[in-house]
Amino acid sequence: MSVSLLHLPVRWLKRPYWDAPDPSWVVRRWPDLTACCVAALFFWLSLTPSLLPRPWYLQGLAGGITAAIGYALGAAASGLFRALCRRRPGERARARCWLAFHVLGIVLSTAAVSWSAHAQRRLRRLQEVEPSLVWHTPMIIVIAVAVCALLVLLARCVRLTARRLARFFGRWVPRPAAYAIGVALTALLVAIGSKDVLYERGFIDIVDRISKAANLSTADGITQPPSAYVSGGPTSVVDWTELGAEGRNFIGSVPRKRDIAAFTGRPAKDPVRVYVGEQEGGDAHFRRTADLAVQELERTGGFGRKVLALLGTTGSGWVDPRMPEPLEYMYGGDSAIVATQYSYLPSWISFLVDKEQAARDARAVFDAVYAKWSTLPADDRPKLVVGGESLGTYATEAAFDGLDDMLGKVDGALLAGPPNVSPVWKEVTAGRDPGSPVWRPEYDRGRHVRFAQYPERDLKRPDGPWEHPRVVYLQNASDPVVWWTPDLLWHRPAWLDRPLGPDVTEEMRFWPVITFWQTTVDLAVSFGAPPPHGHRYGTGAVDGWAAVVPPPGWTAQDTARLRAYEGAKDAPY
């Protein structure tokens, strides 16, 4: 027994692979060498830095998925070669190649993961994120191998299904037709199983149920305010229970006039906050939402305030509390802010399922408010501004027919973290002045539109005149929400042109398919870095609103004081 055990390493060195006893075996056969080599290459490329530091478990997941993609490409190339060339390598050549793969694969993978760990540490320092732990490095390889093996196993099961279906239909039709039927039926089963069963009736249904339950909740510390100037209050046409979770958070965190007065040192008013929760009734619910928003503005006297802001919301109806508050403090509470809910699903689900709901809701509300606002005397109506963050930016922009339409209708706009599909953002970015980078574009010499990651200094550039109305984009160079697009699968993005953004590492390179998956993973950790990095914009709205629509007598010192005040507070929800 001991002698046979001693012979095992020798046998393995002579034959470090295994041939299935039956060529019909699909699932239990040895991996393809070419496919393994391409998979290893893809895994190494997945370790290169991306926009944001990646947690070890997500790096392992991304590495495994990327390696599986490489395995599929390698297996396809190997199968094509075997179909065109009858010559096969001998056993000695195969053994040497497999030995080289085993040795070099382990050595190079370890080296690649170690290099990746150093690169991630440099990126973490650049974005002020805590360093990762040493034991994370080997775990990346373990997770990647497990994920890749699972995906390859699933793919082989699909192939086995296609082969058995082809064999079944081969009893009645010619072999080519049988193979075509088998492949077609398998593709149909996979499509139905993944989309209809797993995705829509499985994953989406679960998310829908969880989100619907969450929409009935309220954050800790949020209570129904007694103010008559907010929706859900004692005289509101919108009931508190109908606001949804994010609506209750938005309304329940409205600052009180005594808090505003304590900051400004002057008498203040209770701010107006209007929120309409998701309405039922098909497309007609957009009109009902808009009508309720106008009714609430009329009831609360919102059209009589000094500034009126319409804020786009994310999929769940969320409004970043740091977006409305600076405006309310700047104007001493003499403000009215409107937001509406078009869905209770998370933003990324809303984006995938039906982002056009956000566009239709925002346009209906803006058109209704704008129609009423336009009837007021020009010298006796509030300044009309719009804003939004993330999917809320897309919704806000969709209410207009382009930049000129926006500039012609509002007194200013503050937009943060715009998704790549945002129509006005795409217009401005595509038409930027020659020589300006896409991550900090200059448009028409900054006459109306300016971009900022560090607003205190970025909004001063370019040096030319900045006319009203003004549009400010808060846009971090490392924000994957801004840069993610399916085009990353094959096309090199402009945001990787040199010079890179201030928080993007010089070690980042574009690789087809790889960069797409890396940026997709970055979406999952977009809030992992502190502001102004990733998809976090902190107190940038203070400088943004101060630039877009400053009240009379507002100074840079006031902006700095409000920025410090907002930065010292915890977000209410």
Coordinates of C-alpha atoms in Angstrom, one line a residue:
M1 CA 0.0 0.0 0.0
S2 CA 2.8 2.5 1.0
V3 CA 4.7 1.6 -2.2
S4 CA 1.7 2.3 -4.4
L5 CA 1.2 5.6 -2.6
L6 CA 4.8 6.5 -3.3
H7 CA 4.2 5.8 -7.0
L8 CA 1.3 8.3 -7.1
P9 CA 3.4 11.4 -7.5
V10 CA 5.4 9.7 -10.2
R11 CA 2.3 8.6 -12.1
W12 CA 0.9 12.1 -11.8
L13 CA 4.1 13.6 -13.2
K14 CA 3.9 11.3 -16.1
R15 CA 0.2 11.9 -16.7
P16 CA -1.1 15.1 -15.0
Y17 CA -4.4 14.8 -16.6
W18 CA -7.3 12.4 -16.9
D19 CA -9.1 11.0 -20.0
A20 CA -12.7 10.1 -19.6
P21 CA -13.3 6.4 -20.4
D22 CA -16.2 7.3 -22.7
P23 CA -16.1 10.2 -25.2
S24 CA -19.8 10.8 -24.5
W25 CA -19.0 12.0 -21.0
V26 CA -19.5 15.7 -21.0
V27 CA -19.8 16.8 -17.3
R28 CA -17.2 14.5 -15.7
R29 CA -14.3 14.9 -18.2
W30 CA -11.0 16.7 -17.7
P31 CA -10.8 20.4 -18.4
D32 CA -9.5 21.6 -21.8
L33 CA -5.9 22.9 -21.6
T34 CA -6.3 25.8 -23.9
A35 CA -9.5 26.9 -22.1
C36 CA -7.7 26.7 -18.8
C37 CA -4.9 28.9 -20.1
V38 CA -7.3 31.5 -21.4
A39 CA -9.2 31.3 -18.1
A40 CA -6.0 31.9 -16.1
L41 CA -5.2 34.9 -18.3
F42 CA -8.6 36.4 -17.8
F43 CA -8.4 35.9 -14.1
W44 CA -5.0 37.7 -14.0
L45 CA -6.5 40.6 -16.0
S46 CA -9.5 40.8 -13.6
L47 CA -7.0 41.5 -10.8
T48 CA -5.9 44.8 -12.3
P49 CA -7.2 47.9 -10.5
S50 CA -10.6 49.5 -11.4
L51 CA -12.3 52.7 -10.3
L52 CA -12.8 51.7 -6.7
P53 CA -11.1 49.4 -4.1
R54 CA -12.7 46.0 -4.2
P55 CA -13.5 43.9 -1.1
W56 CA -11.7 40.5 -1.3
Y57 CA -15.0 38.5 -1.7
L58 CA -16.1 40.6 -4.6
Q59 CA -12.7 40.4 -6.2
G60 CA -12.9 36.6 -5.9
L61 CA -16.4 36.6 -7.4
A62 CA -15.4 38.9 -10.3
G63 CA -12.3 36.9 -10.9
G64 CA -14.3 33.6 -11.0
I65 CA -16.9 35.0 -13.4
T66 CA -14.2 36.5 -15.6
A67 CA -12.2 33.3 -15.6
A68 CA -15.3 31.4 -16.7
I69 CA -15.8 33.8 -19.6
G70 CA -12.1 33.1 -20.6
Y71 CA -12.7 29.4 -20.3
A72 CA -15.7 29.6 -22.6
L73 CA -13.7 31.5 -25.2
G74 CA -10.7 29.2 -24.9
A75 CA -12.9 26.1 -25.2
A76 CA -14.6 27.5 -28.3
A77 CA -11.2 28.2 -29.9
S78 CA -9.9 24.7 -29.0
G79 CA -13.0 23.1 -30.4
L80 CA -12.7 25.0 -33.6
F81 CA -9.0 24.0 -33.9
R82 CA -9.9 20.3 -33.4
A83 CA -12.5 20.5 -36.1
L84 CA -10.1 22.0 -38.6
C85 CA -7.0 20.1 -37.7
R86 CA -6.8 16.3 -37.3
R87 CA -3.3 16.3 -35.8
R88 CA -3.2 15.7 -32.0
P89 CA -0.3 16.2 -29.6
G90 CA 1.2 13.0 -28.1
E91 CA 0.9 12.0 -24.5
R92 CA 4.4 13.3 -23.6
A93 CA 3.7 16.7 -25.1
R94 CA 0.3 16.8 -23.3
A95 CA 1.9 15.9 -20.0
R96 CA 4.6 18.5 -20.3
C97 CA 2.1 21.2 -21.2
W98 CA -0.1 20.3 -18.3
L99 CA 2.8 20.2 -15.9
A100 CA 3.9 23.7 -17.1
F101 CA 0.3 24.9 -16.6
H102 CA 0.1 23.5 -13.1
V103 CA 3.4 25.0 -12.0
L104 CA 3.2 28.3 -13.8
G105 CA -0.5 28.7 -13.1
I106 CA 0.1 28.5 -9.3
V107 CA 3.2 30.7 -9.4
L108 CA 1.8 33.4 -11.7
S109 CA -1.6 33.4 -10.0
T110 CA 0.0 33.9 -6.6
A111 CA 2.2 36.7 -8.0
A112 CA -0.7 38.3 -9.8
V113 CA -2.8 38.3 -6.6
S114 CA 0.1 39.7 -4.6
W115 CA 0.6 42.5 -7.2
S116 CA -3.1 43.2 -7.1
A117 CA -3.1 43.5 -3.3
H118 CA -0.3 46.1 -3.5
A119 CA -2.2 48.0 -6.3
Q120 CA -5.4 47.9 -4.2
R121 CA -3.5 49.2 -1.2
R122 CA -2.3 52.2 -3.3
L123 CA -5.8 52.8 -4.6
R124 CA -7.2 52.6 -1.0
R125 CA -4.7 55.3 0.1
L126 CA -5.6 57.4 -2.9
Q127 CA -9.3 57.3 -1.9
E128 CA -8.8 57.3 1.9
V129 CA -10.1 53.8 2.5
E130 CA -8.8 51.5 5.2
P131 CA -6.2 48.8 4.0
S132 CA -7.3 45.2 3.5
L133 CA -6.0 42.3 5.6
V134 CA -3.2 39.9 4.5
W135 CA -5.4 36.7 4.7
H136 CA -7.7 38.2 2.1
T137 CA -5.2 37.4 -0.7
P138 CA -5.4 33.5 -0.7
M139 CA -9.2 33.7 -0.2
I140 CA -9.5 35.5 -3.6
I141 CA -7.9 32.5 -5.4
V142 CA -10.1 30.0 -3.5
I143 CA -13.4 31.9 -4.3
A144 CA -12.4 32.5 -7.9
V145 CA -11.6 28.8 -8.5
A146 CA -14.8 27.7 -6.9
V147 CA -17.0 30.2 -8.8
C148 CA -15.3 29.4 -12.1
A149 CA -15.7 25.6 -11.5
L150 CA -19.3 26.0 -10.7
L151 CA -20.0 28.1 -13.9
V152 CA -18.1 25.6 -16.0
L153 CA -20.1 22.7 -14.5
L154 CA -23.4 24.5 -15.2
A155 CA -22.3 25.1 -18.8
R156 CA -21.4 21.4 -19.2
C157 CA -24.8 20.4 -17.9
V158 CA -26.4 22.7 -20.5
R159 CA -24.3 21.1 -23.2
L160 CA -25.3 17.6 -21.9
T161 CA -28.9 18.6 -22.2
A162 CA -28.4 19.8 -25.8
R163 CA -26.6 16.5 -26.7
R164 CA -29.4 14.3 -25.2
L165 CA -32.1 16.3 -26.9
A166 CA -30.2 15.9 -30.2
R167 CA -29.9 12.2 -29.7
F168 CA -33.6 12.0 -28.9
F169 CA -34.7 13.8 -32.0
G170 CA -32.1 11.9 -34.1
R171 CA -34.5 8.9 -34.1
W172 CA -36.8 10.7 -36.5
V173 CA -34.8 13.4 -38.3
P174 CA -31.3 13.6 -39.9
R175 CA -28.4 14.3 -37.6
P176 CA -27.8 17.9 -38.6
A177 CA -31.5 18.7 -38.0
A178 CA -31.5 16.9 -34.7
Y179 CA -28.5 18.9 -33.5
A180 CA -30.1 22.1 -34.6
I181 CA -33.3 21.2 -32.8
G182 CA -31.4 20.2 -29.6
V183 CA -29.4 23.4 -29.5
A184 CA -32.5 25.6 -30.2
L185 CA -34.6 23.9 -27.5
T186 CA -31.7 24.1 -25.0
A187 CA -31.3 27.8 -25.7
L188 CA -35.0 28.3 -25.2
L189 CA -35.0 26.4 -21.9
V190 CA -32.0 28.4 -20.6
A191 CA -33.6 31.7 -21.7
I192 CA -37.0 30.9 -20.1
G193 CA -35.3 29.4 -17.0
S194 CA -32.9 32.3 -16.4
K195 CA -35.2 35.2 -17.4
D196 CA -38.7 34.2 -16.6
V197 CA -38.2 31.8 -13.8
L198 CA -35.0 32.8 -12.0
Y199 CA -34.9 36.5 -12.8
E200 CA -38.5 37.8 -13.1
R201 CA -40.5 35.2 -11.1
G202 CA -37.6 34.4 -8.7
F203 CA -35.2 37.2 -8.1
I204 CA -37.3 40.2 -9.1
D205 CA -40.3 38.8 -7.2
I206 CA -38.3 38.4 -4.1
V207 CA -36.9 41.9 -4.4
D208 CA -40.3 43.2 -5.1
R209 CA -41.7 41.6 -1.9
I210 CA -38.9 42.8 0.2
S211 CA -39.1 46.4 -1.2
K212 CA -42.9 46.5 -0.8
A213 CA -42.5 45.5 2.9
A214 CA -39.7 48.1 3.3
N215 CA -41.9 50.7 1.8
L216 CA -44.3 50.3 4.7
S217 CA -41.6 51.0 7.3
T218 CA -40.2 54.2 8.7
A219 CA -36.6 54.9 9.8
D220 CA -35.8 55.1 13.5
G221 CA -36.3 58.6 14.9
I222 CA -38.6 59.7 12.1
T223 CA -42.1 60.8 13.3
Q224 CA -45.0 62.6 11.7
P225 CA -44.3 66.3 11.9
P226 CA -47.0 68.7 13.2
S227 CA -46.2 71.3 10.7
A228 CA -48.9 72.4 8.2
Y229 CA -46.2 73.2 5.7
V230 CA -45.4 69.6 4.8
S231 CA -47.2 66.7 3.1
G232 CA -48.6 64.1 5.5
G233 CA -49.3 66.9 8.1
P234 CA -52.6 67.6 9.8
T235 CA -54.1 69.6 6.9
S236 CA -52.4 67.7 4.0
V237 CA -54.3 66.2 1.1
V238 CA -51.7 63.4 1.2
D239 CA -52.0 61.0 4.2
W240 CA -48.8 60.2 6.2
T241 CA -49.3 56.5 5.6
E242 CA -49.4 57.0 1.8
L243 CA -46.0 58.7 1.6
G244 CA -44.0 55.5 1.5
A245 CA -40.9 54.8 3.6
E246 CA -38.6 57.3 1.8
G247 CA -41.4 59.9 1.7
R248 CA -41.8 59.7 5.5
N249 CA -38.1 59.9 5.9
F250 CA -37.9 63.0 3.7
I251 CA -40.9 64.7 5.4
G252 CA -40.1 63.7 8.9
S253 CA -36.5 65.0 8.7
V254 CA -37.5 68.6 7.7
P255 CA -35.5 71.1 9.7
R256 CA -37.5 73.3 12.2
K257 CA -37.4 77.0 11.9
R258 CA -35.7 77.4 15.3
D259 CA -32.9 75.2 14.1
I260 CA -32.5 77.3 11.0
A261 CA -32.7 80.5 13.0
A262 CA -30.0 79.2 15.4
F263 CA -27.7 78.7 12.5
T264 CA -28.4 81.9 10.6
G265 CA -28.9 84.2 13.6
R266 CA -32.0 85.6 11.9
P267 CA -35.7 84.9 12.1
A268 CA -36.7 81.9 10.0
K269 CA -39.7 80.1 8.5
D270 CA -40.8 76.5 8.6
P271 CA -39.7 75.1 5.2
V272 CA -42.3 73.7 2.8
R273 CA -41.7 70.1 1.8
V274 CA -44.1 68.4 -0.5
Y275 CA -43.9 64.6 -1.2
V276 CA -46.4 62.4 -3.1
G277 CA -46.0 58.6 -2.7
E278 CA -46.5 56.1 -5.5
Q279 CA -50.0 56.2 -7.0
E280 CA -51.8 53.4 -8.6
G281 CA -53.7 53.4 -11.9
G282 CA -51.4 52.8 -14.8
D283 CA -50.2 55.9 -16.8
A284 CA -52.9 58.0 -15.2
H285 CA -51.1 57.9 -11.9
F286 CA -48.4 60.2 -13.2
R287 CA -51.1 62.9 -13.8
R288 CA -52.6 62.2 -10.4
T289 CA -49.1 62.5 -8.8
A290 CA -48.5 65.9 -10.6
D291 CA -52.0 67.2 -9.6
L292 CA -51.4 66.3 -5.9
A293 CA -48.0 67.9 -5.9
V294 CA -49.5 71.2 -7.2
Q295 CA -52.4 71.0 -4.7
E296 CA -49.9 70.6 -1.9
L297 CA -47.8 73.5 -3.1
E298 CA -50.9 75.7 -3.2
R299 CA -52.1 74.5 0.2
T300 CA -48.7 75.1 1.9
G301 CA -48.0 78.4 0.1
G302 CA -45.1 77.0 -1.7
F303 CA -45.6 79.2 -4.8
G304 CA -45.1 82.2 -2.5
R305 CA -41.7 81.2 -1.2
K306 CA -38.4 82.7 -2.4
V307 CA -37.1 79.5 -4.0
L308 CA -39.0 76.4 -5.3
A309 CA -37.0 73.2 -6.0
L310 CA -38.1 70.1 -7.8
L311 CA -35.9 67.1 -6.8
G312 CA -35.8 63.8 -8.8
T313 CA -35.8 60.7 -6.6
T314 CA -34.1 57.3 -6.9
G315 CA -36.1 54.1 -7.6
S316 CA -37.3 53.7 -4.0
G317 CA -38.2 57.4 -3.8
W318 CA -35.1 58.3 -1.8
V319 CA -33.8 61.8 -1.6
D320 CA -30.3 62.4 -0.2
P321 CA -31.0 64.5 2.9
R322 CA -27.9 66.6 2.1
M323 CA -29.5 67.8 -1.1
P324 CA -32.5 69.8 0.2
E325 CA -31.2 71.0 3.6
P326 CA -28.5 73.5 2.3
L327 CA -31.1 75.3 0.3
E328 CA -33.5 75.5 3.3
Y329 CA -30.7 76.9 5.5
M330 CA -29.5 79.3 2.9
Y331 CA -33.0 80.9 2.5
G332 CA -33.9 80.8 6.1
G333 CA -36.6 78.3 5.6
D334 CA -38.3 80.5 2.9
S335 CA -38.2 77.6 0.5
A336 CA -40.4 74.9 -1.0
I337 CA -39.1 71.5 -2.1
V338 CA -41.0 68.9 -4.1
A339 CA -40.3 65.2 -4.6
T340 CA -42.4 62.3 -5.7
Q341 CA -42.2 58.5 -5.7
Y342 CA -42.7 56.5 -8.9
S343 CA -41.5 53.1 -7.5
Y344 CA -40.5 51.3 -4.3
L345 CA -37.9 49.2 -6.0
P346 CA -34.1 49.9 -5.5
S347 CA -32.6 52.2 -8.1
W348 CA -30.7 49.5 -10.0
I349 CA -33.8 47.3 -10.3
S350 CA -35.8 50.3 -11.5
F351 CA -33.1 51.1 -14.0
L352 CA -33.2 47.6 -15.4
V353 CA -36.9 47.0 -15.3
D354 CA -38.4 50.4 -16.4
K355 CA -36.3 53.5 -15.9
E356 CA -38.8 55.3 -18.2
Q357 CA -41.2 55.4 -15.2
A358 CA -38.8 57.9 -13.6
A359 CA -38.8 60.0 -16.8
R360 CA -42.6 60.1 -17.2
D361 CA -43.1 60.9 -13.5
A362 CA -40.6 63.7 -13.5
R363 CA -41.9 65.3 -16.7
A364 CA -45.5 65.1 -15.5
V365 CA -44.7 66.8 -12.2
F366 CA -42.4 69.4 -13.7
D367 CA -44.9 70.3 -16.5
A368 CA -47.7 70.7 -13.9
V369 CA -45.7 72.8 -11.5
Y370 CA -44.2 74.9 -14.3
A371 CA -47.6 75.6 -15.8
K372 CA -48.8 77.0 -12.5
W373 CA -45.5 78.8 -11.8
S374 CA -45.6 80.5 -15.3
T375 CA -48.9 82.1 -14.5
L376 CA -47.5 84.1 -11.6
P377 CA -46.1 87.6 -12.0
A378 CA -42.4 87.4 -13.1
D379 CA -41.3 89.7 -10.2
D380 CA -43.4 87.9 -7.6
R381 CA -42.7 84.2 -8.0
P382 CA -40.1 82.0 -6.5
K383 CA -36.8 81.1 -8.3
L384 CA -37.5 77.7 -9.9
V385 CA -34.6 75.2 -9.6
V386 CA -34.3 71.5 -10.2
G387 CA -32.0 68.8 -8.7
G388 CA -31.4 65.2 -8.3
E389 CA -28.8 62.5 -7.5
S390 CA -28.1 59.2 -9.3
L391 CA -31.3 57.9 -11.0
G392 CA -32.9 61.1 -9.7
T393 CA -30.6 63.1 -12.1
Y394 CA -31.7 61.0 -15.0
A395 CA -35.4 61.6 -14.0
T396 CA -34.8 65.3 -13.7
E397 CA -33.1 65.6 -17.0
A398 CA -35.8 63.6 -18.8
A399 CA -38.2 66.4 -18.0
F400 CA -36.5 68.6 -20.6
D401 CA -35.9 68.4 -24.3
G402 CA -32.2 69.2 -23.9
L403 CA -29.9 71.7 -22.3
D404 CA -31.4 74.8 -24.0
D405 CA -34.9 73.8 -22.8
M406 CA -33.6 73.4 -19.3
L407 CA -31.8 76.8 -19.3
G408 CA -34.9 78.4 -20.8
K409 CA -37.3 77.1 -18.1
V410 CA -35.5 77.1 -14.8
D411 CA -33.2 79.4 -12.8
G412 CA -30.7 76.7 -12.1
A413 CA -30.0 73.0 -11.6
L414 CA -27.8 70.9 -9.3
L415 CA -27.3 67.3 -10.5
A416 CA -25.1 64.7 -8.8
G417 CA -23.7 61.4 -10.0
P418 CA -25.6 61.3 -13.3
P419 CA -26.0 57.8 -14.8
N420 CA -24.5 57.4 -18.3
V421 CA -27.9 57.4 -19.9
S422 CA -28.8 60.9 -18.6
P423 CA -29.8 62.8 -21.8
V424 CA -28.7 66.4 -20.9
W425 CA -25.4 65.0 -19.4
K426 CA -24.7 63.1 -22.6
E427 CA -25.4 66.2 -24.7
V428 CA -23.0 68.3 -22.6
T429 CA -20.3 65.7 -22.3
A430 CA -20.4 64.9 -26.1
G431 CA -20.2 68.7 -26.9
R432 CA -17.4 69.5 -24.4
D433 CA -14.7 72.0 -25.4
P434 CA -11.7 70.4 -27.1
G435 CA -9.0 69.3 -24.7
S436 CA -11.2 69.1 -21.6
P437 CA -11.3 65.6 -20.1
V438 CA -14.6 63.7 -19.9
W439 CA -14.4 63.4 -16.1
R440 CA -14.2 67.2 -15.8
P441 CA -15.6 68.6 -19.0
E442 CA -15.8 72.3 -19.9
Y443 CA -18.8 73.2 -22.0
D444 CA -19.0 76.5 -23.9
R445 CA -16.1 77.8 -21.8
G446 CA -18.2 77.2 -18.6
R447 CA -20.7 80.0 -19.5
H448 CA -23.7 78.1 -18.0
V449 CA -22.6 74.6 -17.0
R450 CA -19.7 73.5 -14.8
F451 CA -18.6 70.2 -13.3
A452 CA -17.0 69.6 -9.9
Q453 CA -15.6 66.8 -7.7
Y454 CA -14.0 69.3 -5.3
P455 CA -16.6 72.1 -5.7
E456 CA -14.8 74.6 -3.6
R457 CA -12.0 74.9 -6.3
D458 CA -13.5 73.1 -9.3
L459 CA -16.4 75.6 -9.7
K460 CA -14.0 78.4 -10.2
R461 CA -12.8 76.9 -13.5
P462 CA -12.7 77.9 -16.2
D463 CA -11.8 81.5 -15.5
G464 CA -14.4 83.0 -17.9
P465 CA -17.7 84.5 -16.9
W466 CA -20.3 82.3 -15.4
E467 CA -23.8 83.4 -16.3
H468 CA -27.2 82.6 -14.9
P469 CA -29.0 80.3 -15.1
R470 CA -26.3 77.9 -13.9
V471 CA -26.1 74.1 -14.0
V472 CA -23.7 72.4 -11.6
Y473 CA -22.8 68.7 -12.0
L474 CA -21.3 67.0 -9.0
Q475 CA -19.3 64.2 -10.7
N476 CA -16.5 62.1 -9.2
A477 CA -14.0 60.7 -11.6
S478 CA -14.2 57.4 -9.7
D479 CA -18.0 57.1 -9.8
P480 CA -19.0 53.8 -11.6
V481 CA -22.6 55.0 -11.8
V482 CA -21.5 57.7 -14.1
W483 CA -19.3 55.5 -16.3
W484 CA -21.1 52.2 -16.4
T485 CA -22.4 51.3 -19.9
P486 CA -22.7 48.1 -21.9
D487 CA -20.3 49.7 -24.4
L488 CA -17.5 48.9 -21.9
L489 CA -17.7 45.3 -23.2
W490 CA -15.7 46.2 -26.3
H491 CA -15.0 50.0 -26.5
R492 CA -12.3 51.8 -24.6
P493 CA -13.9 54.7 -22.6
A494 CA -12.8 58.3 -22.8
W495 CA -12.5 58.4 -19.0
L496 CA -9.4 56.2 -19.3
D497 CA -7.6 58.7 -21.6
R498 CA -4.7 60.5 -20.0
P499 CA -4.7 62.5 -17.8
L500 CA -6.8 60.4 -15.5
G501 CA -9.2 61.8 -12.9
P502 CA -7.7 62.8 -9.5
D503 CA -8.8 59.6 -7.7
V504 CA -8.2 57.1 -10.5
T505 CA -5.0 55.1 -10.3
E506 CA -2.5 55.3 -13.1
E507 CA -2.3 51.5 -13.1
M508 CA -5.8 51.1 -14.5
R509 CA -6.0 49.9 -18.1
F510 CA -8.8 49.0 -20.5
W511 CA -9.3 45.3 -21.3
P512 CA -12.4 44.2 -23.4
V513 CA -15.0 42.4 -21.3
I514 CA -12.7 42.6 -18.2
T515 CA -13.2 46.4 -17.7
F516 CA -17.0 45.9 -18.1
W517 CA -17.1 43.3 -15.3
Q518 CA -14.8 45.3 -13.1
T519 CA -17.0 48.4 -13.4
T520 CA -20.1 46.3 -12.8
V521 CA -18.5 45.1 -9.6
D522 CA -17.6 48.7 -8.7
L523 CA -21.3 49.5 -8.8
A524 CA -21.8 47.2 -5.8
V525 CA -19.2 49.1 -3.8
S526 CA -19.9 52.6 -5.1
F527 CA -20.6 53.8 -1.5
G528 CA -17.6 52.1 -0.1
A529 CA -15.2 55.1 -0.3
P530 CA -15.7 58.4 1.6
P531 CA -16.8 61.5 -0.3
P532 CA -15.8 62.8 -2.8
H533 CA -15.0 59.3 -4.2
G534 CA -17.2 56.7 -5.8
H535 CA -20.9 57.5 -5.7
R536 CA -20.7 59.6 -2.5
Y537 CA -21.0 63.4 -2.7
G538 CA -21.1 64.5 0.9
T539 CA -21.6 68.2 1.4
G540 CA -21.0 69.1 -2.2
A541 CA -24.6 70.3 -2.5
V542 CA -23.8 73.2 -0.2
D543 CA -21.3 74.7 -2.7
G544 CA -23.5 73.6 -5.6
W545 CA -26.6 75.5 -4.4
A546 CA -24.5 78.4 -3.3
A547 CA -23.2 78.7 -6.9
V548 CA -26.5 77.9 -8.6
V549 CA -29.0 80.1 -6.7
P550 CA -27.4 82.1 -3.9
P551 CA -29.7 84.3 -1.8
P552 CA -28.9 88.1 -1.7
G553 CA -25.9 88.9 0.4
W554 CA -24.7 85.2 0.5
T555 CA -20.9 85.1 0.8
A556 CA -18.1 82.5 0.5
Q557 CA -17.7 82.6 4.3
D558 CA -21.4 81.7 4.6
T559 CA -20.8 78.7 2.3
A560 CA -17.9 77.5 4.3
R561 CA -19.8 77.8 7.6
L562 CA -22.8 75.9 6.2
R563 CA -20.5 73.2 4.7
A564 CA -18.9 72.7 8.1
Y565 CA -22.3 72.6 9.8
E566 CA -23.7 70.0 7.4
G567 CA -20.5 67.9 7.5
A568 CA -20.6 67.7 11.3
K569 CA -24.2 66.4 11.4
D570 CA -25.2 62.8 10.9
A571 CA -27.6 62.1 8.1
P572 CA -31.1 61.8 9.6
Y573 CA -31.8 58.6 7.5

